[in-house]
PDB file of C-alpha atoms in Angstrom:
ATOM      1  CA  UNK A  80       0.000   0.000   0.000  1.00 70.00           C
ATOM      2  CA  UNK A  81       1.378   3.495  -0.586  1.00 84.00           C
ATOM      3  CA  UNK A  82       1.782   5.209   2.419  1.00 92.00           C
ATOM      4  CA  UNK A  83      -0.951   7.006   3.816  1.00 97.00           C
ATOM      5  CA  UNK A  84      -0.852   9.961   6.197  1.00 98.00           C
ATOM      6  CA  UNK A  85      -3.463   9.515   9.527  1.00 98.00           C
ATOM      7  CA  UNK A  86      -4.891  13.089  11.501  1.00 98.00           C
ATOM      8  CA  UNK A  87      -5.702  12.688  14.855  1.00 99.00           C
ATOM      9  CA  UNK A  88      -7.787  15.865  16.212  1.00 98.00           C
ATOM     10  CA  UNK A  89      -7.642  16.688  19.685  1.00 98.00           C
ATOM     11  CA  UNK A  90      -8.546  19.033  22.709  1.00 98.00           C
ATOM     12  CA  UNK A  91      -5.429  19.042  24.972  1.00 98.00           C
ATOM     13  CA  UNK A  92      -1.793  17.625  24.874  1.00 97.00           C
ATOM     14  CA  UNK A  93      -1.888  13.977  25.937  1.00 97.00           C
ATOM     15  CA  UNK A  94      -5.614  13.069  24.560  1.00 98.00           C
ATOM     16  CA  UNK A  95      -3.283  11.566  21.658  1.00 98.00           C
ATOM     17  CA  UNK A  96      -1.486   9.390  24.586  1.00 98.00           C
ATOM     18  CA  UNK A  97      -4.789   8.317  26.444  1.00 98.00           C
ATOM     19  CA  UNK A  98      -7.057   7.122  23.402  1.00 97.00           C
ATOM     20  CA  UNK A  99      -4.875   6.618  20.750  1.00 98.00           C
ATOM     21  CA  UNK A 100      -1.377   5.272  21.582  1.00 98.00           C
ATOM     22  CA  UNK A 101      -1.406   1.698  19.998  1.00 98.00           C
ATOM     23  CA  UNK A 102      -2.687   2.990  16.738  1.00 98.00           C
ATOM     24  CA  UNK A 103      -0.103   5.468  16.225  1.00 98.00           C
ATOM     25  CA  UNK A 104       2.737   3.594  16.950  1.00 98.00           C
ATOM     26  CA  UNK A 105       1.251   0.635  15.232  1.00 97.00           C
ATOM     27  CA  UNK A 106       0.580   3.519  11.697  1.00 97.00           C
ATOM     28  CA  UNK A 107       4.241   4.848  12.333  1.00 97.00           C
ATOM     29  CA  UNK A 108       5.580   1.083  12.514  1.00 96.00           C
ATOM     30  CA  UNK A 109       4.043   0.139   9.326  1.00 96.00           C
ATOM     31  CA  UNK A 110       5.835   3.435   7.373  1.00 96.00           C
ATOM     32  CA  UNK A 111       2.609   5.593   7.455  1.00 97.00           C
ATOM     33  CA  UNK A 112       2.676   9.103   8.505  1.00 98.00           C
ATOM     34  CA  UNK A 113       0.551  10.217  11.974  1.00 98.00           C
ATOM     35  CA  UNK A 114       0.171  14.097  12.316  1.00 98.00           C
ATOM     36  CA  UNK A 115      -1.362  15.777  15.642  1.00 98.00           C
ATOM     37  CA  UNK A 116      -3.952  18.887  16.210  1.00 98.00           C
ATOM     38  CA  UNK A 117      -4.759  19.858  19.627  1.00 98.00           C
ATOM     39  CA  UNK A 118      -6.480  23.359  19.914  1.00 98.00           C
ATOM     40  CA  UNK A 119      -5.583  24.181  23.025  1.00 98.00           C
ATOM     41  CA  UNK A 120      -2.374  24.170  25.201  1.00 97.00           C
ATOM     42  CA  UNK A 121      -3.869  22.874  28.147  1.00 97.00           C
ATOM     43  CA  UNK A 122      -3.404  25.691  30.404  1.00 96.00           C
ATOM     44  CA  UNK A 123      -6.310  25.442  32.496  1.00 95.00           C
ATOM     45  CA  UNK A 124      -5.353  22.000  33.880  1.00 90.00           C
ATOM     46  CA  UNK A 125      -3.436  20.802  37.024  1.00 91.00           C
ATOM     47  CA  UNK A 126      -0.052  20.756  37.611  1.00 96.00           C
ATOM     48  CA  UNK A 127       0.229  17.100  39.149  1.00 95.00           C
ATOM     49  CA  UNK A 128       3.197  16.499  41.245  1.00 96.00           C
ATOM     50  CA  UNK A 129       5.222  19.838  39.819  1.00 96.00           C
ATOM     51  CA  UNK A 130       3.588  22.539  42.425  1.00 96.00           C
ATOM     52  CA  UNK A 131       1.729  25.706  41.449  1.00 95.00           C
ATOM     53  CA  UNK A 132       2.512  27.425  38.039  1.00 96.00           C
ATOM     54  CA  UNK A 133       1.055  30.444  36.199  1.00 96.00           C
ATOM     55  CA  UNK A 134      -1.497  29.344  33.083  1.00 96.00           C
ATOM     56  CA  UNK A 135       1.850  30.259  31.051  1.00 97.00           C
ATOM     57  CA  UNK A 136       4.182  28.459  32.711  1.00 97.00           C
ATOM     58  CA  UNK A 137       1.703  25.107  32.287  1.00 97.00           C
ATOM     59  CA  UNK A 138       1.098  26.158  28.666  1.00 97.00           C
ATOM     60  CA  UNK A 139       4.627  26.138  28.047  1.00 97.00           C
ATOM     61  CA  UNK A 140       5.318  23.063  30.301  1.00 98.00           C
ATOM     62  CA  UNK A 141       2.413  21.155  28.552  1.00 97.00           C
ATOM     63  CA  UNK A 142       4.145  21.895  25.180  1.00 97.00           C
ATOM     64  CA  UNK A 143       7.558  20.620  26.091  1.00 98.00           C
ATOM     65  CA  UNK A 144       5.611  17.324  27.677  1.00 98.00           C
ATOM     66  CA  UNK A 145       3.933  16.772  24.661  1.00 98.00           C
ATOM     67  CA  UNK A 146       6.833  16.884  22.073  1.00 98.00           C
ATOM     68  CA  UNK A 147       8.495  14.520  24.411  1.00 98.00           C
ATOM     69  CA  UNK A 148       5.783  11.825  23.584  1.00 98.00           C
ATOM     70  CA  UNK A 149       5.606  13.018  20.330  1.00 98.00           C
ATOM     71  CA  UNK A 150       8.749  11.725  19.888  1.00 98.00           C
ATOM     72  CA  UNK A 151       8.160   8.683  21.660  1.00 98.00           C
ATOM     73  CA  UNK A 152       5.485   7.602  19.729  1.00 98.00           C
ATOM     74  CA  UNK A 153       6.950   8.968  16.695  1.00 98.00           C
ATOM     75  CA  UNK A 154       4.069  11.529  15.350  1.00 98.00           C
ATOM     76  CA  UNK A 155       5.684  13.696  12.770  1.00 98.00           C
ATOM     77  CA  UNK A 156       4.097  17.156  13.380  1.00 98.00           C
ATOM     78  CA  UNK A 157       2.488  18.658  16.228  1.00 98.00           C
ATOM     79  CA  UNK A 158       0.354  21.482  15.653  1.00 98.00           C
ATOM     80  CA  UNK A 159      -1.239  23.159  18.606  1.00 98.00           C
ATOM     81  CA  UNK A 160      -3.809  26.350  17.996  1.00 98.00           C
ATOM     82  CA  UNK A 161      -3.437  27.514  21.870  1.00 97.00           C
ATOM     83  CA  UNK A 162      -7.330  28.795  21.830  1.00 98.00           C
ATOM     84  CA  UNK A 163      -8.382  28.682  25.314  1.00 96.00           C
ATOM     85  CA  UNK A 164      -8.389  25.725  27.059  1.00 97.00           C
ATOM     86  CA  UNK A 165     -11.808  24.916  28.353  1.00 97.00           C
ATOM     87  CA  UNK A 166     -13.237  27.709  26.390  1.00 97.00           C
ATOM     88  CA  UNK A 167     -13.835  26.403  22.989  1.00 98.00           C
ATOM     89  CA  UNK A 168     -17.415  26.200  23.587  1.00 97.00           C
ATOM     90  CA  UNK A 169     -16.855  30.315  22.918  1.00 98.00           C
ATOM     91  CA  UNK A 170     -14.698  30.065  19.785  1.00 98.00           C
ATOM     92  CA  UNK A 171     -16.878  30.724  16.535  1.00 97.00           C
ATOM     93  CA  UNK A 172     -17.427  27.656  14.928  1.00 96.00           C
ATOM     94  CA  UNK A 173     -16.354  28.628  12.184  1.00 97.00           C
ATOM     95  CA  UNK A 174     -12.981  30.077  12.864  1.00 97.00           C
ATOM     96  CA  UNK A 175     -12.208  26.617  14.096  1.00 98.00           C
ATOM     97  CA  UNK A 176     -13.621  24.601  11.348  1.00 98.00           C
ATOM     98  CA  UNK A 177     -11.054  26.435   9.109  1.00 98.00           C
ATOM     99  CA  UNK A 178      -8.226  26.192  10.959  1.00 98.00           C
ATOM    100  CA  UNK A 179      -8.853  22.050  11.128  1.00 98.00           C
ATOM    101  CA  UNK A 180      -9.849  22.033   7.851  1.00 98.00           C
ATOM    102  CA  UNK A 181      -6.588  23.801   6.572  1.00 98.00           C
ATOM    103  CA  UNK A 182      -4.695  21.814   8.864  1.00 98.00           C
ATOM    104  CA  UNK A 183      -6.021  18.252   7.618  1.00 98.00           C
ATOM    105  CA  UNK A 184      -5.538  19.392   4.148  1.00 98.00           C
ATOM    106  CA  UNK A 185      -2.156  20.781   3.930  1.00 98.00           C
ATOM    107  CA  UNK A 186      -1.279  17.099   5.289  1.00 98.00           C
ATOM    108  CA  UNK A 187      -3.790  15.452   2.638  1.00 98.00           C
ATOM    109  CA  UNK A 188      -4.711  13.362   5.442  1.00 98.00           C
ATOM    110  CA  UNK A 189      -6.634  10.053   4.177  1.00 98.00           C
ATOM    111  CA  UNK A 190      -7.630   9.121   7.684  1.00 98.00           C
ATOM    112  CA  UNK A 191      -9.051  11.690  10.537  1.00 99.00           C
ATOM    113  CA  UNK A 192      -9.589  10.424  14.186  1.00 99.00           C
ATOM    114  CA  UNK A 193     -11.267  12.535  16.485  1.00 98.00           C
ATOM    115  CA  UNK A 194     -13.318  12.268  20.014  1.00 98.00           C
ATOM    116  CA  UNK A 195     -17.161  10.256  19.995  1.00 98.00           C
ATOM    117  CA  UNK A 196     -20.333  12.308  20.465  1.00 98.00           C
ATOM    118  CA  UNK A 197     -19.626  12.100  24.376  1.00 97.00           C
ATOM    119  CA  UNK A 198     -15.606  12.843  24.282  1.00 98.00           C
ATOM    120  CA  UNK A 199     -15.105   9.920  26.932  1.00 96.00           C
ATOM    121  CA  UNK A 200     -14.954  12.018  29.531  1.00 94.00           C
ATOM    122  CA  UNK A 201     -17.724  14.109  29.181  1.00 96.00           C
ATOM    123  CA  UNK A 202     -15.275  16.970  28.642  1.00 97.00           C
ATOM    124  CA  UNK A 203     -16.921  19.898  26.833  1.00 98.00           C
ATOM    125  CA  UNK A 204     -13.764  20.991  25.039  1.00 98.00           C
ATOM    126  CA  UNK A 205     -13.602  17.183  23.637  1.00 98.00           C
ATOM    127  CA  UNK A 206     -17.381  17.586  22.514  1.00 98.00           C
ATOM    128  CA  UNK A 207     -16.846  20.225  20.404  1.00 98.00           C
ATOM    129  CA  UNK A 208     -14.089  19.019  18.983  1.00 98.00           C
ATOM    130  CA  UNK A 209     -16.693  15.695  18.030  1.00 98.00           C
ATOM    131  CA  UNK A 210     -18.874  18.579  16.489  1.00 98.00           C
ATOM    132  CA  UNK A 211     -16.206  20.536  14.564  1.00 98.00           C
ATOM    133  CA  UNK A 212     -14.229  17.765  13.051  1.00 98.00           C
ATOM    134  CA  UNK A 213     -17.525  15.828  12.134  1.00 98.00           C
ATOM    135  CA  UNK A 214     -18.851  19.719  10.531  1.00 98.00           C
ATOM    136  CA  UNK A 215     -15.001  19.977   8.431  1.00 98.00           C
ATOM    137  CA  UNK A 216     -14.941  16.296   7.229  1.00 98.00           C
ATOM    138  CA  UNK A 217     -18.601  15.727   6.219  1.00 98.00           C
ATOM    139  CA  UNK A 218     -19.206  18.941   4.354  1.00 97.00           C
ATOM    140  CA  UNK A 219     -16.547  17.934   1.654  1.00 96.00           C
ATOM    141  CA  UNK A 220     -14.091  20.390   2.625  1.00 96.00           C
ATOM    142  CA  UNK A 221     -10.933  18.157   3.194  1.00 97.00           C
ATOM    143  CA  UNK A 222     -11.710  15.999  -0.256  1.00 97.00           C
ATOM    144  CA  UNK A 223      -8.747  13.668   0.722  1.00 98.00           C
ATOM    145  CA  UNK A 224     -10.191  12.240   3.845  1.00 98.00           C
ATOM    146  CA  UNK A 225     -11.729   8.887   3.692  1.00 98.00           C
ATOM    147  CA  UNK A 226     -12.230   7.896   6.338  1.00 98.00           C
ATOM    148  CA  UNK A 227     -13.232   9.615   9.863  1.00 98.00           C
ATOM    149  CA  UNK A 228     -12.929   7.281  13.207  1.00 98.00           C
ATOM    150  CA  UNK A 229     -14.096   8.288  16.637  1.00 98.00           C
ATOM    151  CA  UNK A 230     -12.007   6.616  19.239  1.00 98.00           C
ATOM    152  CA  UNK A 231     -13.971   4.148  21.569  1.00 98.00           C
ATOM    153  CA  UNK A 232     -13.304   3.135  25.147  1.00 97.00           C
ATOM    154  CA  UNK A 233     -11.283  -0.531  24.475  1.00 96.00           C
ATOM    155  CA  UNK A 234     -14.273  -2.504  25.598  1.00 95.00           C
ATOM    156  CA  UNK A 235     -16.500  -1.091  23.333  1.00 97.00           C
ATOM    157  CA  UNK A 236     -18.632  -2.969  20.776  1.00 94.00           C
ATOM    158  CA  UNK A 237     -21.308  -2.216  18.282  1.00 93.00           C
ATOM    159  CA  UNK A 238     -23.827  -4.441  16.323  1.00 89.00           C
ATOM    160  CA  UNK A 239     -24.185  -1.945  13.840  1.00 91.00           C
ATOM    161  CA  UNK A 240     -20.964  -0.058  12.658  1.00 94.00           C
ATOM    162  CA  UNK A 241     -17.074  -1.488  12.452  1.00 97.00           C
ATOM    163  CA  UNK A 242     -14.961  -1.204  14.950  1.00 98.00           C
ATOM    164  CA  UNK A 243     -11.276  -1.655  14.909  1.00 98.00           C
ATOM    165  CA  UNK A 244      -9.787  -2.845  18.031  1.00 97.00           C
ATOM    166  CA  UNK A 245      -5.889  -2.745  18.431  1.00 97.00           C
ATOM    167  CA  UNK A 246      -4.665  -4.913  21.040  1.00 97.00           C
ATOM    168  CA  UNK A 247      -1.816  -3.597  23.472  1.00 97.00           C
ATOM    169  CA  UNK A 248       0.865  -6.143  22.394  1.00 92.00           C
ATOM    170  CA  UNK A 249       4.428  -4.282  22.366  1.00 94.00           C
ATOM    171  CA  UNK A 250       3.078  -0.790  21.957  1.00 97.00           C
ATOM    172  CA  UNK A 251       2.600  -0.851  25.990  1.00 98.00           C
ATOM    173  CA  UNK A 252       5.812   0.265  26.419  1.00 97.00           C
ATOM    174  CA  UNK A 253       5.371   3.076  23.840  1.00 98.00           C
ATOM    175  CA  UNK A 254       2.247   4.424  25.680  1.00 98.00           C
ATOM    176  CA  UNK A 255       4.032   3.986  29.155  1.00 98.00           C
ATOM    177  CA  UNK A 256       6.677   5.896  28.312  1.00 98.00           C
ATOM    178  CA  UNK A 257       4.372   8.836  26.413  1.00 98.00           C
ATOM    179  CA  UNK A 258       1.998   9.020  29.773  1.00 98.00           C
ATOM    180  CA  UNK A 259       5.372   9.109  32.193  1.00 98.00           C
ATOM    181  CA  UNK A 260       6.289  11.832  29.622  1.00 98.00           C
ATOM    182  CA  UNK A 261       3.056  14.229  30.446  1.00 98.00           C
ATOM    183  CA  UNK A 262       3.864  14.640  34.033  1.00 97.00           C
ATOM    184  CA  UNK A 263       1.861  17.310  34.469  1.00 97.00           C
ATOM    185  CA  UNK A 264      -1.120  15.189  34.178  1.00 97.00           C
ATOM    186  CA  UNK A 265       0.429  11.911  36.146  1.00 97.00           C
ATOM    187  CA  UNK A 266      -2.473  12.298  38.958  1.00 96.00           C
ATOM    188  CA  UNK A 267      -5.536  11.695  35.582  1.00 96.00           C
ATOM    189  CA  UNK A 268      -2.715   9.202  34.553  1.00 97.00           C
ATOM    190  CA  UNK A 269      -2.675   7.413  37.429  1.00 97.00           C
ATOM    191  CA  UNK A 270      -6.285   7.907  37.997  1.00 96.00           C
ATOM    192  CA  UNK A 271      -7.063   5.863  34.706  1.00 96.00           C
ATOM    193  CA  UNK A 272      -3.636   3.715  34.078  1.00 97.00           C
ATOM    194  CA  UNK A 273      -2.164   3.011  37.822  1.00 96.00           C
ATOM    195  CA  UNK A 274       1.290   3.189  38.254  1.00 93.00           C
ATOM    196  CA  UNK A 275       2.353   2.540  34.832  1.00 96.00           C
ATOM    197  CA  UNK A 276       4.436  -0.329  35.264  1.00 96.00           C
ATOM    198  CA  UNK A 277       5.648  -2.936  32.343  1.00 96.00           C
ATOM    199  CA  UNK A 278       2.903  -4.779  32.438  1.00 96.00           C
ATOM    200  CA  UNK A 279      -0.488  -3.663  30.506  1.00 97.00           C
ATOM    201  CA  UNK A 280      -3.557  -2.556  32.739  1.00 96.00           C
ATOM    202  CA  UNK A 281      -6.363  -5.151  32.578  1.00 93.00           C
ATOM    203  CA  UNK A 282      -8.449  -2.848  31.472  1.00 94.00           C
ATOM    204  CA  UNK A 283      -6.482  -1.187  28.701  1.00 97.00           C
ATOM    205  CA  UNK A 284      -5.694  -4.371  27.113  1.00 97.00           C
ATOM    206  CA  UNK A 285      -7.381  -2.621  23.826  1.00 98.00           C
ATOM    207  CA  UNK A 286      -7.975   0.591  21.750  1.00 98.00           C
ATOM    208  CA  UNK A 287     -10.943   0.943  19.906  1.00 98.00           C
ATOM    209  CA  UNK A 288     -12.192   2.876  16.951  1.00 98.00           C
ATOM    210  CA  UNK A 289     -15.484   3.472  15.524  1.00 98.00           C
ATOM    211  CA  UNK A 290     -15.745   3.755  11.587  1.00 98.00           C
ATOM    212  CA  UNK A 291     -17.925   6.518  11.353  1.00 98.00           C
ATOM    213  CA  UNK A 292     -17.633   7.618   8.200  1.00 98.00           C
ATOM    214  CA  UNK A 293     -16.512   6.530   4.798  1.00 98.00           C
ATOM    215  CA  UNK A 294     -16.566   8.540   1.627  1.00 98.00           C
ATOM    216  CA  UNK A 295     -20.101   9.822   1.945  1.00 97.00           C
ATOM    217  CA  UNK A 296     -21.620   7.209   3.787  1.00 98.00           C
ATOM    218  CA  UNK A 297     -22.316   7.291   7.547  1.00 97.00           C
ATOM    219  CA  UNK A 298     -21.568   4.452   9.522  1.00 97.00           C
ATOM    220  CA  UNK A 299     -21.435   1.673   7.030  1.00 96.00           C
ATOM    221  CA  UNK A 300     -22.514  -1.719   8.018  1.00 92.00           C
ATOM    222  CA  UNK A 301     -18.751  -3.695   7.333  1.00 94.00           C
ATOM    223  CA  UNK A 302     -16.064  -5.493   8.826  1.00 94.00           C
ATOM    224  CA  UNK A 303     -12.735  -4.062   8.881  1.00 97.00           C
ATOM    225  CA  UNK A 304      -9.099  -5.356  10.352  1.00 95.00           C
ATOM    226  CA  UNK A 305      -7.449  -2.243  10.308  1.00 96.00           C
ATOM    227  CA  UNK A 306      -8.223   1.800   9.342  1.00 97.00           C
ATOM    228  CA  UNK A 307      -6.230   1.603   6.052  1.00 96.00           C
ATOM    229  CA  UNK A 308      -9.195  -1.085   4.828  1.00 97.00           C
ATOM    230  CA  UNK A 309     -10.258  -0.068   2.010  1.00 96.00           C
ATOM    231  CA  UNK A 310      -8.396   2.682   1.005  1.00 96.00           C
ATOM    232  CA  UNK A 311      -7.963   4.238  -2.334  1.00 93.00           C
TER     233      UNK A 311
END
């Protein structure tokens, strides 16, 4: 296959590492191309372990944490849009449709993975990102995109729509070492992962992701091994 390039869209430095780790070591791996979008800087989180710091100084913290795993995971650009963190419920639509849409089609990304309708979480930033990215890809604007997944929680299933599931295998390590590298965030780490020792979590065995849409058509009924399925 000729290699592809994959767009993951995302809220805040380190939703790439939580959701997504497996399949973008496993696309890098295989000589495809994985490029990152977060619109905000994550400035309005905690600090973790680190002691208090000035939005700035966790901006600027969050952005040398996330190149780090970056690099680990081997994503080859990073683009971050540094609207407000928490706040993108107030950014014109618009405005950030076209800076995603420019952004997925200066890569010519075949592939876009974003947040589901509930961003895990519940997080409103990651909901709007669900909303935007679903607005940009199904309105024809980014005519290179094939494909649009939504990551899943690992356990999920559907009777109705494909679902890739990627299991943890030797890209453990990989996401290990990308978590350990956004320290800012080890207490939600921890939280969710443990204490991030060699061996996988029982109950992140898995990633999962939803097809959601494929060249026009929403959800279609089909059984798929990997994202690249299909592909022209």
């Amino acid at each position: 296959m000729k290699h592809k390039t994959i767009a993951f869209i995302y809220a805040h430095p380190d939703d790439e590492t939580f959701s997504s780790s497996y399949l973008i070591r496993q696309t890098v791996d295989e000589g495809h191309r994985v490029v990152l979008l977060t619109a905000t800087r994550g400035d309005a989180g905690k600090t973790g372990r680190l002691g208090s710091m000035t939005p700035q100084e966790l901006a600027a913290r969050r952005e040398r944490e996330l190149e780090q795993a970056a690099r680990i995971l081997g994503i080859a650009e990073v683009r971050q849009l540094g609207l407000g963190d928490g706040k993108l419920k107030d950014v014109p639509a618009e405005e950030l449709q076209k800076q995603i849409a420019e952004f997925i089609a200066h890569h010519n990304a075949e592939v876009v993975v974003t947040f589901p309708a509930d961003g895990i979480s519940g997080h409103k930033d990651h909901i709007v990102i669900h909303h935007v990215v679903n607005a940009v890809v199904f309105s024809g604007r980014t005519p290179t995109v094939q494909k649009l997944y939504y990551n899943q929680l690992g356990n999920y299933q559907s009777e109705s729509s494909s679902v890739v599931k990627l299991e943890a295998g030797g890209y453990w390590e990989a996401k290990r070492l990308a978590l350990q590298a956004h320290e800012s965030q080890i207490l939600s780490i921890e939280r969710v992962f443990g204490d991030l020792g060699p061996e996988v979590p029982p109950h992140h065995r898995f990633e999962a992701f939803e097809l959601a849409w494929e060249r026009g058509v929403h959800f279609p009924p089909k059984t798929e091994r990997s994202v690249w399925d299909d592909l022209l």
